[in-house]
């Protein structure tokens, strides 16, 4: 069961573990004002879903929920006062560390702040008695939570732990900076830990309330919480690192889309009533970046999401000359109904009115005053229905006659036609989306031919269909799009990340960071045999990242039907937009098919799709080569592709990206140095039987 906490509704779904079919849905209004906060809505939607669909407590094997609470707490300034204890050795290091660990109040960018109270201690003076005194002093000055942060604490966190233990013994919530991140950068690490600590009390109350309520209805499986980077973690881990749940709502929708769609690369649009979240799926994973809070960079990894006030319920602004803008205010904020969901008979004789939804807003938002005195409004959803963009069966489909009647009232005021006004609305809406889309394509070097748009959320059909046609790009809206976030929560994997600064990492360094990531994933609730680890090395910063993903013990069963070679060929052909006859099986193993595009000369690059035996497209590349080889000989193929596929046309030599199909895993690698590439690959291949089969794929980049 998955529960997604949205700004307006909290939605629960029940999913059959064997077939992944949705077998139940329920929704309630999100309980922002309840004494238990959003936890009340989580439990209510969960209980309703069970009751409405006759689900017994003992049948529930997995429960997870996303939460907007961390984000909302920071937006609303509902945070605790943080006491920060800076720690360092003496001398120049101590002088610098005292300055770098001393934080100003953290401006949350909305007139709200996290209040900070600073203390500093040298390691040579730090004893248990001194730690107790520091904690007491901070508490007396108003600190409600305590952070300990030591210079080079990522290498030795013993002194941080002394403060942590003294604080915990007094029953005060506490955070060690080295527990939040292992990256160097004392100020940023301390700030990230302080942000985490500021929301600890509220998040722990909610977590405990939710967990207790789930237990009261007889469900005794571990409660999992969605992270902002697309994974889930057990509730006890969330209680230590609640800051990781920021942006878990968008993360849930992305994971739902990934699980429902057989595609690897694209831009996803989560279209709600008030906002649209736009982000990237690349090589089957959502794009991740560090979060920024109130303009301050943190070390918290979350989805790289752009949020626009341009969605299904965005109201329009206009004057005598036509439409000026759409959004950011929505019908929900203004407390009005969409015209498209209004009885058409009520709209007869209506008149245009202009108004300001909130104090300080422009006063040219459009309302239609009905003859009965009520006011309704015109939204993007109304325009999409009026133009026939949305169809019966779409969640956002309404009464076309109502939409056109309301828009005609505005069109008459502007001296034009219904279709003209509706088109103006849609054009204004996508004009806001286009620059965001183009910046993401550029940032992540997406290949247009391999890319599709993925629409999720209740308003997906309103914006994505029109935008896709304008841009000439494929799109899809998955089944159950309106509850895709809840589905994503229910089906998400456990995820954890370890990051280190390691100049010139050795094979032993890589093994150590992999082992740490493996152990953290298990702590977060993953079953050991399911954990897979992906390593990334940033040449510019010497940052090594280990990303561990795995399933919980109850979710390791996978009974989805396998597809045969011909079914896989059809899927690959459709994705490459060519016929089955033009689609060639290049290589296959017990776990994967690799198909190429139109037959070309041997050795030449071509479009390639790697599909697993469930029919999911794991890799989409427009210019690639593939070769199956024994594990003992794989390096010879890598070296051949490295040289033969190099692009010498630019100032820098562009080397190919690589994928290795090893057993049931597809692993991707990229490096600017062949020695480093071979180091990363050898970590994965060295333990294999020399006669094991590996498919090596090299791919060149072709951008829009």
Coordinates of N, CA and C in Angstrom, one line a residue, residues 1 81 105 152 191-192 241 252 303 358 409 548-549 566 602 670:
X1 N 0.8 -1.2 0.0 CA 0.0 0.0 0.0 C 0.9 1.2 0.0
X81 N 14.4 25.9 17.3 CA 15.6 26.6 17.5 C 16.8 25.6 17.6
X105 N 21.6 32.9 11.6 CA 20.2 32.4 11.4 C 20.0 32.1 9.9
X152 N 36.7 18.2 9.8 CA 37.1 16.8 9.4 C 36.4 15.7 10.2
X191 N 25.4 23.5 8.0 CA 24.1 24.1 7.7 C 23.1 23.0 7.3
X192 N 23.5 22.0 6.6 CA 22.6 20.9 6.2 C 22.2 20.1 7.5
X241 N 17.1 11.3 9.9 CA 17.4 12.1 8.8 C 16.2 12.6 8.1
X252 N 7.8 10.6 -5.7 CA 6.9 9.4 -5.7 C 6.3 9.3 -7.1
X303 N 15.4 15.0 -6.0 CA 15.1 15.2 -7.4 C 15.4 16.6 -7.9
X358 N -5.5 37.2 -4.1 CA -4.9 37.5 -2.8 C -4.4 38.9 -2.7
X409 N -17.9 34.0 -23.2 CA -18.2 35.2 -22.5 C -17.0 36.1 -22.5
X548 N 23.1 2.9 -3.5 CA 22.7 1.5 -3.3 C 21.1 1.5 -3.4
X549 N 20.6 0.5 -4.1 CA 19.2 0.3 -4.2 C 18.8 -1.1 -3.9
X566 N 10.1 -12.0 -29.8 CA 9.3 -11.2 -30.8 C 8.5 -10.1 -30.1
X602 N 28.6 -3.6 -40.9 CA 29.1 -4.2 -39.7 C 30.1 -3.2 -39.0
X670 N 30.8 6.1 -17.2 CA 31.4 7.1 -18.1 C 32.6 7.7 -17.4

